[in-house]
Amino acid sequence: MFSHSLISIVLATYNEAESILDTIHALDTHVGQPLEIIVVDDNSPDGTWDVVQKANLPYAHLIRRTNERGLASAFWRGVQEARGDYIGWMDADMSMPPALLPVMFEALKQADIAVGSRYVKGGRDERTWLRVRASQCINGLARLVLNRHIYDFDSGFALVKKEVIQAVPFRAKGYGEYFMEFLYAAAKKGFQIKEVPYVFCDRLKGTSKSAPSMSHFLKTGVDYIVRIFVARFRN
């Protein structure tokens, strides 16, 4: 459906047993073959890794981490293992639509990085008011401090050419902060970024990891702000 090039999609999972196969099958439907799906699971108590293992799909590869945990490091591990000419990563809970990937692939004809964006024209964020407003504020600060016309700096939904990853490895630390640093570093190196609008919906199955409590929500926000300034002033 895309081309004859291998497409690699990385899914970082923790307690996604209810949704992981829905996501994998949707990727197969909308991306087509040749396709490589790399599931990096942090030893989920709900047995997400076991669900993937038992599905025994030839294009889905499982990495079960028992001594490490974290979203950014899981994505980085999968990206390092990816063999595709194009490498993408996204949430595994169907809040980010696999159907957008063909559109993102088309965007790579004129860019090096395609970002699924909630905040460009045509996009929408359908989460709770507090989470939407917090994300908009973070993105506004990132645009101001990093001086780049990117509207969804913390998207975490991307499809990139392999040479971008080879030139701009992202910092495998924290939750979603890595994505802002990655886009900023890539833009500084001259890579072209294209934002593709989509509608971000709250998950239908499972529990959100980004805001399990108000204290965690606030701490995550502070971490994002710190990393924006770290990215800007790092030599």
mmCIF file of N, CA, C and O in Angstrom, residues 123-179:
data_model
loop_
_atom_site.group_PDB
_atom_site.id
_atom_site.type_symbol
_atom_site.label_atom_id
_atom_site.label_comp_id
_atom_site.label_asym_id
_atom_site.label_seq_id
_atom_site.Cartn_x
_atom_site.Cartn_y
_atom_site.Cartn_z
ATOM 1 N N GLY A 123 -6.707 19.443 12.618
ATOM 2 C CA GLY A 123 -6.472 18.534 13.736
ATOM 3 C C GLY A 123 -7.346 18.909 14.928
ATOM 4 O O GLY A 123 -7.890 20.006 15.004
ATOM 5 N N ARG A 124 -7.446 17.977 15.862
ATOM 6 C CA ARG A 124 -8.267 18.236 17.042
ATOM 7 C C ARG A 124 -7.837 17.306 18.170
ATOM 8 O O ARG A 124 -7.465 16.163 17.934
ATOM 9 N N ASP A 125 -7.911 17.810 19.394
ATOM 10 C CA ASP A 125 -7.582 17.040 20.585
ATOM 11 C C ASP A 125 -8.866 16.853 21.390
ATOM 12 O O ASP A 125 -9.427 17.826 21.903
ATOM 13 N N GLU A 126 -9.344 15.622 21.504
ATOM 14 C CA GLU A 126 -10.626 15.360 22.143
ATOM 15 C C GLU A 126 -10.494 14.775 23.551
ATOM 16 O O GLU A 126 -11.413 14.123 24.038
ATOM 17 N N ARG A 127 -9.380 15.028 24.201
ATOM 18 C CA ARG A 127 -9.233 14.601 25.592
ATOM 19 C C ARG A 127 -9.952 15.582 26.517
ATOM 20 O O ARG A 127 -10.618 16.510 26.064
ATOM 21 N N THR A 128 -9.797 15.395 27.817
ATOM 22 C CA THR A 128 -10.437 16.291 28.771
ATOM 23 C C THR A 128 -9.874 17.704 28.648
ATOM 24 O O THR A 128 -8.736 17.904 28.197
ATOM 25 N N TRP A 129 -10.677 18.689 29.078
ATOM 26 C CA TRP A 129 -10.290 20.091 28.937
ATOM 27 C C TRP A 129 -8.936 20.368 29.573
ATOM 28 O O TRP A 129 -8.101 21.072 29.000
ATOM 29 N N LEU A 130 -8.689 19.848 30.771
ATOM 30 C CA LEU A 130 -7.449 20.124 31.483
ATOM 31 C C LEU A 130 -6.238 19.615 30.714
ATOM 32 O O LEU A 130 -5.231 20.317 30.574
ATOM 33 N N ARG A 131 -6.326 18.402 30.194
ATOM 34 C CA ARG A 131 -5.189 17.833 29.476
ATOM 35 C C ARG A 131 -4.943 18.569 28.157
ATOM 36 O O ARG A 131 -3.796 18.782 27.760
ATOM 37 N N VAL A 132 -6.016 18.959 27.483
ATOM 38 C CA VAL A 132 -5.867 19.708 26.229
ATOM 39 C C VAL A 132 -5.214 21.061 26.500
ATOM 40 O O VAL A 132 -4.267 21.464 25.805
ATOM 41 N N ARG A 133 -5.705 21.761 27.514
ATOM 42 C CA ARG A 133 -5.164 23.084 27.817
ATOM 43 C C ARG A 133 -3.707 22.999 28.243
ATOM 44 O O ARG A 133 -2.885 23.838 27.837
ATOM 45 N N ALA A 134 -3.369 21.998 29.047
ATOM 46 C CA ALA A 134 -1.979 21.828 29.478
ATOM 47 C C ALA A 134 -1.069 21.584 28.278
ATOM 48 O O ALA A 134 0.023 22.162 28.171
ATOM 49 N N SER A 135 -1.514 20.731 27.358
ATOM 50 C CA SER A 135 -0.714 20.437 26.170
ATOM 51 C C SER A 135 -0.552 21.675 25.294
ATOM 52 O O SER A 135 0.539 21.943 24.763
ATOM 53 N N GLN A 136 -1.610 22.457 25.147
ATOM 54 C CA GLN A 136 -1.523 23.677 24.345
ATOM 55 C C GLN A 136 -0.534 24.667 24.960
ATOM 56 O O GLN A 136 0.230 25.319 24.241
ATOM 57 N N CYS A 137 -0.536 24.772 26.279
ATOM 58 C CA CYS A 137 0.401 25.680 26.954
ATOM 59 C C CYS A 137 1.845 25.211 26.776
ATOM 60 O O CYS A 137 2.747 26.032 26.517
ATOM 61 N N ILE A 138 2.073 23.921 26.917
ATOM 62 C CA ILE A 138 3.420 23.369 26.721
ATOM 63 C C ILE A 138 3.899 23.641 25.301
ATOM 64 O O ILE A 138 5.050 24.055 25.073
ATOM 65 N N ASN A 139 3.026 23.427 24.338
ATOM 66 C CA ASN A 139 3.408 23.652 22.947
ATOM 67 C C ASN A 139 3.654 25.126 22.644
ATOM 68 O O ASN A 139 4.557 25.468 21.875
ATOM 69 N N GLY A 140 2.846 25.997 23.260
ATOM 70 C CA GLY A 140 3.074 27.425 23.085
ATOM 71 C C GLY A 140 4.425 27.843 23.635
ATOM 72 O O GLY A 140 5.161 28.616 23.003
ATOM 73 N N LEU A 141 4.777 27.323 24.805
ATOM 74 C CA LEU A 141 6.081 27.627 25.397
ATOM 75 C C LEU A 141 7.202 27.078 24.523
ATOM 76 O O LEU A 141 8.220 27.759 24.307
ATOM 77 N N ALA A 142 7.040 25.873 24.016
ATOM 78 C CA ALA A 142 8.073 25.267 23.168
ATOM 79 C C ALA A 142 8.300 26.092 21.903
ATOM 80 O O ALA A 142 9.447 26.317 21.490
ATOM 81 N N ARG A 143 7.222 26.571 21.268
ATOM 82 C CA ARG A 143 7.379 27.401 20.075
ATOM 83 C C ARG A 143 8.128 28.686 20.393
ATOM 84 O O ARG A 143 8.967 29.148 19.619
ATOM 85 N N LEU A 144 7.811 29.280 21.548
ATOM 86 C CA LEU A 144 8.448 30.534 21.938
ATOM 87 C C LEU A 144 9.929 30.334 22.243
ATOM 88 O O LEU A 144 10.793 31.065 21.738
ATOM 89 N N VAL A 145 10.248 29.348 23.076
ATOM 90 C CA VAL A 145 11.631 29.146 23.531
ATOM 91 C C VAL A 145 12.500 28.547 22.426
ATOM 92 O O VAL A 145 13.659 28.954 22.235
ATOM 93 N N LEU A 146 11.956 27.584 21.694
ATOM 94 C CA LEU A 146 12.742 26.887 20.675
ATOM 95 C C LEU A 146 12.688 27.581 19.320
ATOM 96 O O LEU A 146 13.442 27.210 18.402
ATOM 97 N N ASN A 147 11.807 28.567 19.189
ATOM 98 C CA ASN A 147 11.733 29.391 17.978
ATOM 99 C C ASN A 147 11.554 28.556 16.706
ATOM 100 O O ASN A 147 12.268 28.729 15.730
ATOM 101 N N ARG A 148 10.601 27.650 16.752
ATOM 102 C CA ARG A 148 10.287 26.827 15.586
ATOM 103 C C ARG A 148 8.773 26.813 15.391
ATOM 104 O O ARG A 148 8.010 26.762 16.335
ATOM 105 N N HIS A 149 8.345 26.868 14.112
ATOM 106 C CA HIS A 149 6.913 26.896 13.809
ATOM 107 C C HIS A 149 6.369 25.467 13.767
ATOM 108 O O HIS A 149 5.947 24.969 12.721
ATOM 109 N N ILE A 150 6.406 24.828 14.922
ATOM 110 C CA ILE A 150 5.860 23.480 15.084
ATOM 111 C C ILE A 150 4.739 23.586 16.112
ATOM 112 O O ILE A 150 4.933 24.123 17.201
ATOM 113 N N TYR A 151 3.574 23.090 15.762
ATOM 114 C CA TYR A 151 2.414 23.289 16.627
ATOM 115 C C TYR A 151 2.147 22.124 17.579
ATOM 116 O O TYR A 151 1.429 22.282 18.554
ATOM 117 N N ASP A 152 2.704 20.950 17.275
ATOM 118 C CA ASP A 152 2.502 19.802 18.168
ATOM 119 C C ASP A 152 3.858 19.201 18.529
ATOM 120 O O ASP A 152 4.224 18.102 18.112
ATOM 121 N N PHE A 153 4.597 19.949 19.335
ATOM 122 C CA PHE A 153 5.942 19.549 19.735
ATOM 123 C C PHE A 153 5.942 18.263 20.553
ATOM 124 O O PHE A 153 6.936 17.543 20.574
ATOM 125 N N ASP A 154 4.850 17.989 21.275
ATOM 126 C CA ASP A 154 4.836 16.795 22.129
ATOM 127 C C ASP A 154 3.928 15.700 21.557
ATOM 128 O O ASP A 154 3.398 14.873 22.285
ATOM 129 N N SER A 155 3.783 15.679 20.246
ATOM 130 C CA SER A 155 2.899 14.727 19.578
ATOM 131 C C SER A 155 3.226 13.274 19.903
ATOM 132 O O SER A 155 2.370 12.501 20.324
ATOM 133 N N GLY A 156 4.454 12.860 19.672
ATOM 134 C CA GLY A 156 4.842 11.460 19.875
ATOM 135 C C GLY A 156 4.342 10.525 18.794
ATOM 136 O O GLY A 156 4.389 9.300 18.955
ATOM 137 N N PHE A 157 3.861 11.067 17.681
ATOM 138 C CA PHE A 157 3.328 10.293 16.558
ATOM 139 C C PHE A 157 4.118 10.715 15.329
ATOM 140 O O PHE A 157 3.947 11.828 14.823
ATOM 141 N N ALA A 158 5.002 9.845 14.843
ATOM 142 C CA ALA A 158 5.917 10.264 13.792
ATOM 143 C C ALA A 158 6.214 9.140 12.808
ATOM 144 O O ALA A 158 6.166 7.952 13.148
ATOM 145 N N LEU A 159 6.549 9.546 11.586
ATOM 146 C CA LEU A 159 7.095 8.657 10.572
ATOM 147 C C LEU A 159 8.258 9.404 9.946
ATOM 148 O O LEU A 159 8.089 10.548 9.484
ATOM 149 N N VAL A 160 9.443 8.811 9.938
ATOM 150 C CA VAL A 160 10.641 9.528 9.499
ATOM 151 C C VAL A 160 11.472 8.669 8.548
ATOM 152 O O VAL A 160 11.373 7.443 8.535
ATOM 153 N N LYS A 161 12.276 9.340 7.765
ATOM 154 C CA LYS A 161 13.243 8.639 6.925
ATOM 155 C C LYS A 161 14.378 8.122 7.811
ATOM 156 O O LYS A 161 14.769 8.788 8.783
ATOM 157 N N LYS A 162 14.895 6.965 7.481
ATOM 158 C CA LYS A 162 15.889 6.329 8.341
ATOM 159 C C LYS A 162 17.108 7.203 8.572
ATOM 160 O O LYS A 162 17.684 7.213 9.666
ATOM 161 N N GLU A 163 17.488 7.996 7.556
ATOM 162 C CA GLU A 163 18.686 8.824 7.716
ATOM 163 C C GLU A 163 18.517 9.885 8.806
ATOM 164 O O GLU A 163 19.507 10.369 9.356
ATOM 165 N N VAL A 164 17.290 10.252 9.133
ATOM 166 C CA VAL A 164 17.058 11.213 10.206
ATOM 167 C C VAL A 164 17.484 10.602 11.536
ATOM 168 O O VAL A 164 18.181 11.237 12.343
ATOM 169 N N ILE A 165 17.082 9.364 11.779
ATOM 170 C CA ILE A 165 17.443 8.676 13.015
ATOM 171 C C ILE A 165 18.952 8.501 13.118
ATOM 172 O O ILE A 165 19.547 8.625 14.197
ATOM 173 N N GLN A 166 19.590 8.226 12.001
ATOM 174 C CA GLN A 166 21.042 8.050 12.010
ATOM 175 C C GLN A 166 21.759 9.352 12.353
ATOM 176 O O GLN A 166 22.821 9.342 12.968
ATOM 177 N N ALA A 167 21.143 10.480 11.996
ATOM 178 C CA ALA A 167 21.769 11.784 12.241
ATOM 179 C C ALA A 167 21.327 12.417 13.558
ATOM 180 O O ALA A 167 22.071 13.203 14.158
ATOM 181 N N VAL A 168 20.118 12.070 14.026
ATOM 182 C CA VAL A 168 19.558 12.709 15.220
ATOM 183 C C VAL A 168 19.018 11.643 16.176
ATOM 184 O O VAL A 168 17.808 11.422 16.254
ATOM 185 N N PRO A 169 19.879 10.971 16.912
ATOM 186 C CA PRO A 169 19.382 10.035 17.930
ATOM 187 C C PRO A 169 18.729 10.816 19.058
ATOM 188 O O PRO A 169 19.232 11.851 19.482
ATOM 189 N N PHE A 170 17.562 10.354 19.532
ATOM 190 C CA PHE A 170 16.923 11.128 20.594
ATOM 191 C C PHE A 170 17.315 10.606 21.972
ATOM 192 O O PHE A 170 17.727 9.465 22.140
ATOM 193 N N ARG A 171 17.186 11.473 22.961
ATOM 194 C CA ARG A 171 17.564 11.131 24.331
ATOM 195 C C ARG A 171 16.526 10.188 24.923
ATOM 196 O O ARG A 171 15.362 10.551 25.071
ATOM 197 N N ALA A 172 16.952 9.009 25.266
ATOM 198 C CA ALA A 172 16.029 7.973 25.756
ATOM 199 C C ALA A 172 15.786 8.136 27.246
ATOM 200 O O ALA A 172 16.139 7.290 28.059
ATOM 201 N N LYS A 173 15.159 9.238 27.599
ATOM 202 C CA LYS A 173 14.943 9.537 29.015
ATOM 203 C C LYS A 173 13.590 10.197 29.194
ATOM 204 O O LYS A 173 13.225 11.103 28.430
ATOM 205 N N GLY A 174 12.846 9.765 30.212
ATOM 206 C CA GLY A 174 11.596 10.418 30.540
ATOM 207 C C GLY A 174 10.399 9.848 29.804
ATOM 208 O O GLY A 174 10.400 8.714 29.325
ATOM 209 N N TYR A 175 9.359 10.678 29.694
ATOM 210 C CA TYR A 175 8.096 10.249 29.082
ATOM 211 C C TYR A 175 8.019 10.801 27.658
ATOM 212 O O TYR A 175 8.664 10.285 26.760
ATOM 213 N N GLY A 176 7.285 11.863 27.429
ATOM 214 C CA GLY A 176 7.161 12.389 26.068
ATOM 215 C C GLY A 176 8.069 13.554 25.760
ATOM 216 O O GLY A 176 8.074 14.063 24.630
ATOM 217 N N GLU A 177 8.885 13.970 26.737
ATOM 218 C CA GLU A 177 9.747 15.133 26.535
ATOM 219 C C GLU A 177 10.757 14.916 25.415
ATOM 220 O O GLU A 177 11.177 15.858 24.745
ATOM 221 N N TYR A 178 11.173 13.674 25.233
ATOM 222 C CA TYR A 178 12.176 13.348 24.217
ATOM 223 C C TYR A 178 11.759 13.857 22.836
ATOM 224 O O TYR A 178 12.604 14.226 22.010
ATOM 225 N N PHE A 179 10.438 13.873 22.569
ATOM 226 C CA PHE A 179 9.963 14.193 21.223
ATOM 227 C C PHE A 179 10.212 15.660 20.883
ATOM 228 O O PHE A 179 10.572 16.000 19.751
#
